[in-house]
Amino acid sequence: MIDQNNVKKFEITSDELYDLLQKKESLLLFDLRLQETYKTGHINGAVHAVCDVRTKDTIMPKIPKNIKLVLIDDDGIMSEETTKMMRSFGLDAHYLQGGMKSWNKEVIEGSPTAVIKPDELWKKFQNPKLFLLDVRDADEFSDFKIPGSVNIPLKDLFKSENISKIPKDKEIVTVCPHGNRAMVATFALARNGIKSNVLDGGLAGWSQVLNAVKVAENPTVIQVEKIGKGCLSYIVISEDESIVIDPLYPTEKYLEIAKQENVKITKIIDTHQHADHVSAAQELATLSGALMYESNLEVWDRSSAFLDDGQIVTFGTSKLRVIHTPGHTPGSLSYVVNEKYVFTGDILFIESIGRPDLRDNAEEFAEQLYDSLHSKLLKLPLDTIVFPTHHGISVIPENGIYSTTIEKAKKHDVLTLSKEEFVKQVVSVTVPRPMNYQKIIQINKGSIPLVKTDIPDLELGPNRCSITGR
């Protein structure tokens, strides 16, 4: 317990703080004032900080306990109380006596934190001069990461041997779930003469970047990838008409592509009720004026047109044939376009197959999954091109395209097993379920309303919809 009567010994005067800064002592300055006030003038090296529940739960436990922290506010009153609280967490916290009102040295304006937007980072992603520094803990990093990033946890970043690992000749971007820890890391690096940028919105923001690639012709297929999730969706174009399969947020991307291709989106369809990402089907239908279709074999709490096994949907001069392929969900559908392409949702992937346990009926669903694969999808012509709704992190796209063929898919080890062996192996899957999957299912079902600002946090993490995880 902190001796509340002796908290004054944790004061630092303006002159003492100035001396520490001049000596380049290892310390962090947290400015607790309003952001707009902070921007009008703050001590050089101070990071703007918000002390709320998230800070207490997610950031404070990550701050090294051997680093001196100095809290700054207007007059020292709030920072004194916050110092007591932070010291109760075991942190070496102090506060500026009298706050900024007592500071008579130079201040700087604006925000010293340089940020890079997720879309901008994606454009630079292949640049060899880019260095991504992920400051999450090692267990968080091992769960999912931006490919090519290097992990040095924030608590270890202040060690000289780790600072020496950071290249001085590269563009450094600090990464964490939402940008808070990354911002602290950026200031820690700056204290060591290393310039860096914060990934704006962190991994949650990264998970919302969409990248579109034209992957097939006659009819045209444009594959839209949510790069931070490994989720895939499609725009299929025939004449001046297009359909969208498994659309993702943000929906504006599909409207931009339709405008570029000079086509009208007339139909929007999901392959199934997704569990790892929020479906954008309803919003895209509203914005585009297209008709939305869902599987008639799933349970919904929202209205739409419905598709059944064997149904034919026409668009332009093309035809889409519906196949009921249960196993991942009871109403999963696959779509064969012009008997040339098959869009398999979460049933058949490039490297694996879908998992049957997300609706808590694994053995029954595993049997259905086996039948869907062997009696339906694998009966298609061997040269049929397979376009799934996800890809694993280990999958390298061929010429930028995530796809396989029925001939190649038949070689998956699990598809060479007998039905009994298949069910036994698939049911024994121990891959963790997608984060927030139950809430996402309820949103996609229409049972609870969607708050769009929640999407990045809901979708944070790997997709985990195959039996091998991501």
Coordinates of C-alpha atoms in Angstrom, one line a residue:
M1 CA 0.0 0.0 0.0
I2 CA 1.1 3.6 -0.7
D3 CA 1.6 5.9 2.2
Q4 CA -0.9 8.6 1.1
N5 CA 0.7 11.1 3.5
N6 CA 4.1 10.7 1.7
V7 CA 2.9 11.0 -1.8
K8 CA 4.6 14.4 -2.0
K9 CA 7.9 12.7 -2.2
F10 CA 6.9 11.6 -5.7
E11 CA 6.7 15.3 -6.9
I12 CA 9.2 16.5 -9.5
T13 CA 9.8 20.2 -9.9
S14 CA 10.1 21.9 -13.2
D15 CA 13.9 22.4 -12.7
E16 CA 14.3 18.7 -11.7
L17 CA 12.4 17.5 -14.8
Y18 CA 14.4 19.9 -17.0
D19 CA 17.6 18.5 -15.7
L20 CA 16.5 14.9 -16.3
L21 CA 15.6 15.8 -19.9
Q22 CA 18.9 17.4 -20.5
K23 CA 20.7 14.4 -19.1
K24 CA 18.6 12.2 -21.4
E25 CA 17.6 10.1 -18.5
S26 CA 15.4 7.0 -19.3
L27 CA 11.9 8.2 -18.6
L28 CA 8.5 8.6 -20.1
L29 CA 6.4 11.8 -19.9
F30 CA 2.6 11.3 -19.9
D31 CA 0.6 14.5 -20.5
L32 CA -2.9 13.9 -19.1
R33 CA -4.6 17.1 -20.3
L34 CA -7.2 17.3 -23.1
Q35 CA -5.7 16.5 -26.5
E36 CA -6.5 19.9 -27.9
T37 CA -4.8 21.6 -24.9
Y38 CA -1.9 19.3 -25.3
K39 CA -1.5 20.4 -29.0
T40 CA -1.4 24.1 -28.1
G41 CA 1.8 23.5 -26.1
H42 CA 3.5 20.6 -24.4
I43 CA 6.9 19.6 -23.0
N44 CA 9.1 18.2 -25.8
G45 CA 9.0 14.4 -25.5
A46 CA 5.7 14.2 -23.7
V47 CA 3.1 11.8 -25.1
H48 CA -0.6 12.6 -24.8
A49 CA -2.2 10.0 -22.6
V50 CA -5.8 9.1 -21.6
C51 CA -6.2 7.5 -18.2
D52 CA -9.3 5.4 -18.5
V53 CA -10.4 1.8 -17.9
R54 CA -8.7 0.5 -21.1
T55 CA -5.5 2.2 -20.1
K56 CA -5.6 0.6 -16.7
D57 CA -6.4 -2.9 -18.1
T58 CA -4.3 -3.0 -21.3
I59 CA -1.5 -0.5 -21.1
M60 CA -0.3 -0.1 -17.5
P61 CA 0.5 -3.8 -17.1
K62 CA 2.8 -3.5 -20.1
I63 CA 4.8 -0.5 -18.9
P64 CA 8.2 -1.5 -17.5
K65 CA 8.3 -1.1 -13.7
N66 CA 11.9 0.1 -13.8
I67 CA 11.2 3.2 -16.0
K68 CA 10.5 6.5 -14.4
L69 CA 7.2 8.0 -15.4
V70 CA 6.3 11.7 -15.0
L71 CA 2.7 12.7 -15.2
I72 CA 1.7 16.1 -16.3
D73 CA -1.6 18.0 -16.1
D74 CA -2.6 21.7 -15.8
D75 CA -2.0 22.2 -12.1
G76 CA -0.7 18.9 -10.6
I77 CA -4.0 18.0 -8.9
M78 CA -5.2 15.2 -11.2
S79 CA -1.6 14.0 -11.9
E80 CA -1.0 13.6 -8.2
E81 CA -4.0 11.3 -7.8
T82 CA -3.1 9.4 -10.9
T83 CA 0.4 8.9 -9.6
K84 CA -1.0 7.2 -6.4
M85 CA -3.0 4.9 -8.6
M86 CA -0.1 4.0 -10.9
R87 CA 2.2 3.4 -8.0
S88 CA -0.3 0.9 -6.7
F89 CA 0.4 -1.0 -9.9
G90 CA 4.0 -1.1 -9.0
L91 CA 5.1 1.6 -11.5
D92 CA 7.8 4.2 -10.8
A93 CA 5.3 7.1 -11.2
H94 CA 5.9 10.8 -10.4
Y95 CA 4.1 14.0 -11.2
L96 CA 5.1 17.5 -12.2
Q97 CA 4.6 19.8 -9.2
G98 CA 2.2 22.5 -10.2
G99 CA 1.6 21.0 -13.6
M100 CA 2.1 23.0 -16.8
K101 CA 1.4 26.2 -14.9
S102 CA 4.8 25.7 -13.2
W103 CA 6.7 25.0 -16.4
N104 CA 8.6 28.0 -17.6
K105 CA 10.8 26.3 -20.2
E106 CA 10.2 25.8 -23.9
V107 CA 7.1 24.0 -25.2
I108 CA 6.3 22.7 -28.6
E109 CA 3.0 22.8 -30.5
G110 CA 1.1 20.1 -32.4
S111 CA 1.3 16.4 -31.9
P112 CA 4.8 14.9 -32.1
T113 CA 3.3 11.4 -32.8
A114 CA 3.7 10.6 -36.5
V115 CA 1.1 8.1 -37.7
I116 CA 0.8 6.0 -40.8
K117 CA -2.7 5.0 -42.0
P118 CA -3.2 1.2 -42.6
D119 CA -3.9 1.8 -46.3
E120 CA -0.6 3.7 -46.6
L121 CA 1.3 0.9 -44.9
W122 CA -0.2 -1.6 -47.3
K123 CA 1.1 0.4 -50.3
K124 CA 4.6 0.3 -48.8
F125 CA 4.3 -3.3 -47.7
Q126 CA 6.9 -4.7 -50.1
N127 CA 9.4 -1.9 -49.5
P128 CA 12.6 -3.6 -48.1
K129 CA 13.3 -0.3 -46.2
L130 CA 10.1 -0.9 -44.0
F131 CA 10.6 -2.3 -40.5
L132 CA 7.5 -3.3 -38.5
L133 CA 8.1 -3.3 -34.8
D134 CA 5.3 -5.2 -32.9
V135 CA 5.4 -4.2 -29.2
R136 CA 2.8 -6.7 -27.9
D137 CA 3.7 -9.5 -25.5
A138 CA 5.2 -12.6 -27.1
D139 CA 2.0 -14.7 -26.6
E140 CA -0.1 -12.1 -28.3
F141 CA 2.4 -11.9 -31.2
S142 CA 2.5 -15.7 -31.7
D143 CA -1.3 -15.8 -32.0
F144 CA -1.4 -13.5 -35.1
K145 CA 0.8 -10.8 -36.6
I146 CA 1.5 -8.7 -39.7
P147 CA 3.8 -10.9 -41.8
G148 CA 7.4 -9.8 -41.6
S149 CA 7.0 -7.9 -38.3
V150 CA 9.5 -8.2 -35.5
N151 CA 8.4 -8.6 -31.9
I152 CA 10.0 -6.7 -29.0
P153 CA 7.5 -6.4 -26.2
L154 CA 7.1 -2.8 -24.8
K155 CA 8.4 -3.9 -21.4
D156 CA 11.6 -5.0 -23.1
L157 CA 12.0 -2.1 -25.4
F158 CA 13.9 0.0 -22.9
K159 CA 16.8 -2.5 -22.7
S160 CA 19.9 -1.4 -24.6
E161 CA 20.4 -4.8 -26.2
N162 CA 16.9 -4.5 -27.7
I163 CA 17.3 -1.0 -28.8
S164 CA 20.4 -2.0 -30.7
K165 CA 18.3 -4.5 -32.7
I166 CA 16.3 -1.7 -34.4
P167 CA 17.8 -0.5 -37.7
K168 CA 18.6 3.1 -38.1
D169 CA 18.4 3.1 -41.9
K170 CA 14.8 1.9 -42.2
E171 CA 11.3 3.4 -41.9
I172 CA 10.1 2.1 -38.5
V173 CA 6.4 1.5 -37.8
T174 CA 5.3 0.5 -34.3
V175 CA 2.4 -1.9 -34.0
C176 CA 0.0 -3.0 -31.2
P177 CA -3.7 -3.8 -31.0
H178 CA -5.1 -0.2 -31.1
G179 CA -2.0 2.1 -31.2
N180 CA -1.7 2.9 -27.5
R181 CA 1.3 0.8 -26.6
A182 CA 2.8 1.6 -30.0
M183 CA 2.6 5.3 -29.3
V184 CA 4.5 4.8 -26.0
A185 CA 7.0 2.8 -27.9
T186 CA 7.5 5.6 -30.4
F187 CA 8.3 8.0 -27.6
A188 CA 10.7 5.5 -26.0
L189 CA 12.5 5.1 -29.4
A190 CA 12.6 8.9 -29.8
R191 CA 14.4 9.2 -26.4
N192 CA 17.0 7.0 -28.0
G193 CA 17.3 9.1 -31.2
I194 CA 15.2 6.7 -33.3
K195 CA 12.4 8.1 -35.4
S196 CA 9.3 6.0 -35.9
N197 CA 5.6 6.1 -36.9
V198 CA 2.6 4.5 -35.2
L199 CA 0.3 2.3 -37.2
D200 CA -2.9 4.3 -36.9
G201 CA -5.6 2.2 -35.2
G202 CA -3.1 -0.6 -34.7
L203 CA -3.9 -4.2 -35.8
A204 CA -7.6 -3.4 -35.5
G205 CA -7.2 -0.8 -38.2
W206 CA -5.0 -3.1 -40.3
S207 CA -7.7 -5.7 -40.2
Q208 CA -10.0 -3.3 -42.2
V209 CA -7.7 -2.9 -45.3
L210 CA -9.2 -4.3 -48.5
N211 CA -7.1 -5.2 -51.5
A212 CA -8.7 -6.0 -54.9
V213 CA -7.1 -8.2 -57.6
K214 CA -8.6 -9.3 -61.0
V215 CA -8.2 -13.0 -60.9
A216 CA -10.2 -14.5 -63.8
E217 CA -11.8 -13.5 -67.1
N218 CA -15.0 -14.6 -68.9
P219 CA -16.7 -13.9 -66.6
T220 CA -14.5 -11.5 -64.8
V221 CA -13.7 -12.3 -61.2
I222 CA -12.3 -9.7 -58.8
Q223 CA -11.0 -11.1 -55.6
V224 CA -11.2 -8.7 -52.6
E225 CA -9.0 -9.6 -49.7
K226 CA -9.2 -8.3 -46.1
I227 CA -5.5 -8.6 -45.7
G228 CA -5.3 -8.4 -41.9
K229 CA -7.8 -11.3 -41.6
G230 CA -7.2 -13.5 -44.6
C231 CA -10.9 -13.1 -45.6
L232 CA -11.8 -13.2 -49.3
S233 CA -14.8 -11.9 -51.1
Y234 CA -15.6 -11.6 -54.8
I235 CA -17.2 -9.4 -57.5
V236 CA -18.2 -11.5 -60.5
I237 CA -18.9 -9.5 -63.6
S238 CA -20.9 -10.5 -66.7
E239 CA -21.7 -7.9 -69.3
D240 CA -22.7 -4.7 -67.4
E241 CA -24.0 -6.6 -64.4
S242 CA -22.2 -7.9 -61.3
I243 CA -22.8 -10.0 -58.2
V244 CA -20.9 -9.7 -54.9
I245 CA -20.2 -12.9 -52.9
D246 CA -19.4 -12.6 -49.2
P247 CA -18.9 -8.8 -49.0
L248 CA -16.7 -7.4 -46.3
Y249 CA -16.5 -4.0 -44.6
P250 CA -15.8 -1.3 -45.6
T251 CA -18.5 -1.5 -48.2
E252 CA -17.3 1.5 -50.2
K253 CA -14.6 -0.6 -51.8
Y254 CA -17.2 -2.6 -53.8
L255 CA -18.9 0.6 -55.0
E256 CA -15.6 2.0 -56.1
I257 CA -14.8 -1.2 -58.0
A258 CA -18.2 -1.3 -59.7
K259 CA -17.7 2.3 -60.8
Q260 CA -14.2 1.6 -62.1
E261 CA -15.5 -1.4 -64.1
N262 CA -18.6 0.5 -65.2
V263 CA -21.0 -2.2 -64.0
K264 CA -24.0 -2.3 -61.8
I265 CA -24.1 -4.5 -58.7
T266 CA -27.5 -6.3 -58.9
K267 CA -27.2 -9.2 -56.5
I268 CA -25.4 -9.8 -53.2
I269 CA -25.1 -13.2 -51.7
D270 CA -23.3 -14.7 -48.7
T271 CA -22.2 -18.3 -48.7
H272 CA -23.2 -18.8 -45.0
Q273 CA -23.6 -17.1 -41.7
H274 CA -20.0 -16.0 -41.0
A275 CA -18.5 -16.4 -37.5
D276 CA -15.2 -14.6 -37.9
H277 CA -16.1 -11.3 -39.7
V278 CA -19.1 -9.1 -40.0
S279 CA -21.0 -9.5 -43.3
A280 CA -21.5 -6.3 -45.3
A281 CA -24.3 -7.8 -47.4
Q282 CA -27.1 -5.8 -45.9
E283 CA -25.4 -2.4 -46.0
L284 CA -24.0 -3.0 -49.5
A285 CA -27.5 -4.0 -50.7
T286 CA -28.9 -0.7 -49.3
L287 CA -26.2 1.4 -50.8
S288 CA -26.2 -0.2 -54.2
G289 CA -29.9 -1.0 -54.6
A290 CA -29.0 -4.6 -55.3
L291 CA -31.1 -7.6 -54.2
M292 CA -29.7 -9.5 -51.2
Y293 CA -29.9 -13.3 -51.1
E294 CA -29.2 -15.6 -48.2
S295 CA -29.3 -19.3 -47.7
N296 CA -32.9 -20.6 -47.1
L297 CA -31.3 -23.3 -45.0
E298 CA -29.9 -21.1 -42.2
V299 CA -32.0 -19.4 -39.4
W300 CA -32.3 -15.6 -39.9
D301 CA -33.7 -12.7 -37.9
R302 CA -33.6 -10.4 -40.8
S303 CA -35.4 -10.3 -44.2
S304 CA -33.9 -11.0 -47.6
A305 CA -34.5 -13.1 -50.7
F306 CA -33.5 -16.8 -50.2
L307 CA -31.6 -19.4 -52.2
D308 CA -32.1 -23.1 -52.2
D309 CA -30.1 -26.1 -53.4
G310 CA -30.2 -26.4 -57.2
Q311 CA -31.5 -22.9 -57.8
I312 CA -30.1 -21.0 -60.8
V313 CA -29.4 -17.3 -60.6
T314 CA -28.7 -15.4 -63.8
F315 CA -26.7 -12.2 -64.2
G316 CA -25.6 -10.7 -67.5
T317 CA -25.1 -13.7 -69.8
S318 CA -23.9 -15.9 -66.9
K319 CA -25.5 -18.5 -64.6
L320 CA -24.8 -19.2 -60.9
R321 CA -25.8 -22.7 -59.7
V322 CA -26.5 -23.2 -56.0
I323 CA -25.2 -26.3 -54.2
H324 CA -26.2 -27.0 -50.6
T325 CA -22.9 -27.9 -48.8
P326 CA -23.6 -28.1 -45.1
G327 CA -20.9 -29.0 -42.6
H328 CA -19.4 -25.7 -41.5
T329 CA -22.9 -24.4 -40.9
P330 CA -26.2 -26.2 -41.6
G331 CA -27.1 -23.9 -44.4
S332 CA -23.7 -23.4 -46.1
L333 CA -24.0 -22.9 -49.8
S334 CA -21.5 -23.1 -52.6
Y335 CA -21.9 -21.4 -55.9
V336 CA -20.8 -22.7 -59.3
V337 CA -20.6 -20.0 -62.0
N338 CA -20.8 -21.1 -65.7
E339 CA -19.6 -24.6 -64.6
K340 CA -16.1 -23.0 -64.5
Y341 CA -15.6 -21.6 -61.0
V342 CA -16.9 -22.7 -57.6
F343 CA -17.1 -20.3 -54.6
T344 CA -16.9 -22.7 -51.6
G345 CA -17.3 -20.3 -48.7
D346 CA -15.8 -22.0 -45.6
I347 CA -16.2 -25.6 -46.8
L348 CA -13.1 -26.1 -49.0
F349 CA -10.0 -24.0 -48.7
I350 CA -6.7 -23.9 -50.7
E351 CA -4.8 -25.7 -48.0
S352 CA -7.5 -27.2 -45.8
I353 CA -11.2 -27.6 -45.1
G354 CA -13.8 -25.8 -43.0
R355 CA -14.3 -26.7 -39.3
P356 CA -17.6 -28.1 -38.1
D357 CA -17.5 -27.1 -34.4
L358 CA -18.6 -23.4 -34.4
R359 CA -22.2 -24.3 -33.9
D360 CA -21.5 -26.8 -31.1
N361 CA -22.6 -29.9 -33.0
A362 CA -19.2 -31.1 -34.3
E363 CA -19.8 -34.8 -34.9
E364 CA -23.1 -34.4 -36.9
F365 CA -21.6 -31.5 -38.8
A366 CA -18.4 -33.4 -39.6
E367 CA -20.4 -36.1 -41.2
Q368 CA -22.3 -33.5 -43.3
L369 CA -19.0 -31.9 -44.2
Y370 CA -17.6 -35.2 -45.5
D371 CA -20.7 -35.7 -47.6
S372 CA -20.6 -32.1 -48.9
L373 CA -17.0 -32.5 -50.0
H374 CA -17.0 -36.0 -51.4
S375 CA -20.5 -36.2 -52.8
K376 CA -20.8 -32.7 -54.2
L377 CA -17.7 -30.5 -54.5
L378 CA -15.1 -33.1 -55.3
K379 CA -17.5 -34.5 -58.0
L380 CA -17.1 -31.3 -60.0
P381 CA -14.7 -31.4 -63.0
L382 CA -11.1 -31.5 -62.0
D383 CA -10.2 -28.2 -63.7
T384 CA -12.9 -26.3 -61.8
I385 CA -11.3 -23.3 -60.2
V386 CA -12.0 -23.1 -56.4
F387 CA -12.4 -19.7 -54.8
P388 CA -12.7 -19.9 -51.0
T389 CA -13.7 -17.3 -48.5
H390 CA -10.5 -17.5 -46.4
H391 CA -6.9 -18.4 -46.8
G392 CA -4.4 -19.5 -44.2
I393 CA -1.4 -17.3 -43.2
S394 CA 1.0 -19.9 -44.8
V395 CA -0.7 -19.8 -48.2
I396 CA 1.3 -17.9 -50.8
P397 CA -0.9 -16.6 -53.6
E398 CA 0.1 -17.7 -57.1
N399 CA 0.5 -14.5 -59.2
G400 CA -1.4 -12.7 -56.4
I401 CA -4.4 -15.1 -56.7
Y402 CA -5.8 -17.1 -53.9
S403 CA -7.3 -20.2 -55.6
T404 CA -6.9 -23.8 -56.2
T405 CA -8.6 -26.5 -58.4
I406 CA -10.7 -29.5 -57.6
E407 CA -7.8 -31.7 -58.8
K408 CA -5.4 -30.1 -56.3
A409 CA -7.9 -30.0 -53.5
K410 CA -8.5 -33.8 -53.7
K411 CA -4.9 -34.2 -52.5
H412 CA -5.5 -32.7 -49.1
D413 CA -4.5 -35.5 -46.6
V414 CA -7.8 -35.2 -44.7
L415 CA -9.7 -35.9 -48.0
T416 CA -8.0 -39.3 -48.5
L417 CA -9.5 -40.6 -45.2
S418 CA -12.5 -42.9 -44.9
K419 CA -15.7 -41.2 -43.5
E420 CA -15.1 -42.7 -40.1
E421 CA -11.5 -41.6 -40.0
F422 CA -12.4 -38.2 -41.3
V423 CA -15.1 -37.6 -38.7
K424 CA -12.7 -38.8 -35.9
Q425 CA -9.9 -36.5 -37.0
V426 CA -12.0 -33.4 -37.7
V427 CA -14.0 -33.6 -34.5
S428 CA -10.7 -33.8 -32.5
V429 CA -9.7 -30.3 -33.8
T430 CA -8.4 -28.2 -30.9
V431 CA -7.8 -24.9 -32.8
P432 CA -9.2 -21.9 -30.8
R433 CA -12.4 -20.5 -32.0
P434 CA -12.5 -17.0 -33.7
M435 CA -12.4 -14.1 -31.3
N436 CA -15.9 -12.7 -30.6
Y437 CA -17.4 -15.4 -32.9
Q438 CA -20.7 -15.7 -30.9
K439 CA -21.4 -12.0 -31.1
I440 CA -20.5 -11.9 -34.8
I441 CA -22.8 -14.7 -35.5
Q442 CA -25.7 -12.9 -33.8
I443 CA -25.0 -9.7 -35.7
N444 CA -24.8 -11.6 -39.0
K445 CA -28.0 -13.4 -38.2
G446 CA -29.8 -10.1 -37.5
S447 CA -30.5 -10.9 -33.9
I448 CA -28.6 -7.9 -32.5
P449 CA -27.9 -4.5 -34.1
L450 CA -24.5 -3.7 -35.6
V451 CA -22.5 -0.7 -34.3
K452 CA -20.2 -0.1 -37.2
T453 CA -17.5 1.5 -35.1
D454 CA -17.2 -1.9 -33.2
I455 CA -16.2 -3.8 -36.4
P456 CA -12.4 -3.4 -36.1
D457 CA -12.4 -4.7 -32.5
L458 CA -14.9 -7.5 -33.3
E459 CA -12.8 -8.7 -36.2
L460 CA -9.4 -8.3 -34.4
G461 CA -7.4 -11.6 -34.6
P462 CA -7.0 -14.5 -37.0
N463 CA -10.0 -16.0 -38.9
R464 CA -9.7 -19.6 -37.5
C465 CA -12.4 -21.0 -39.7
S466 CA -10.4 -24.0 -41.0
I467 CA -9.5 -27.2 -39.1
T468 CA -5.8 -26.1 -39.2
G469 CA -6.5 -22.6 -37.8
R470 CA -4.9 -19.6 -39.6

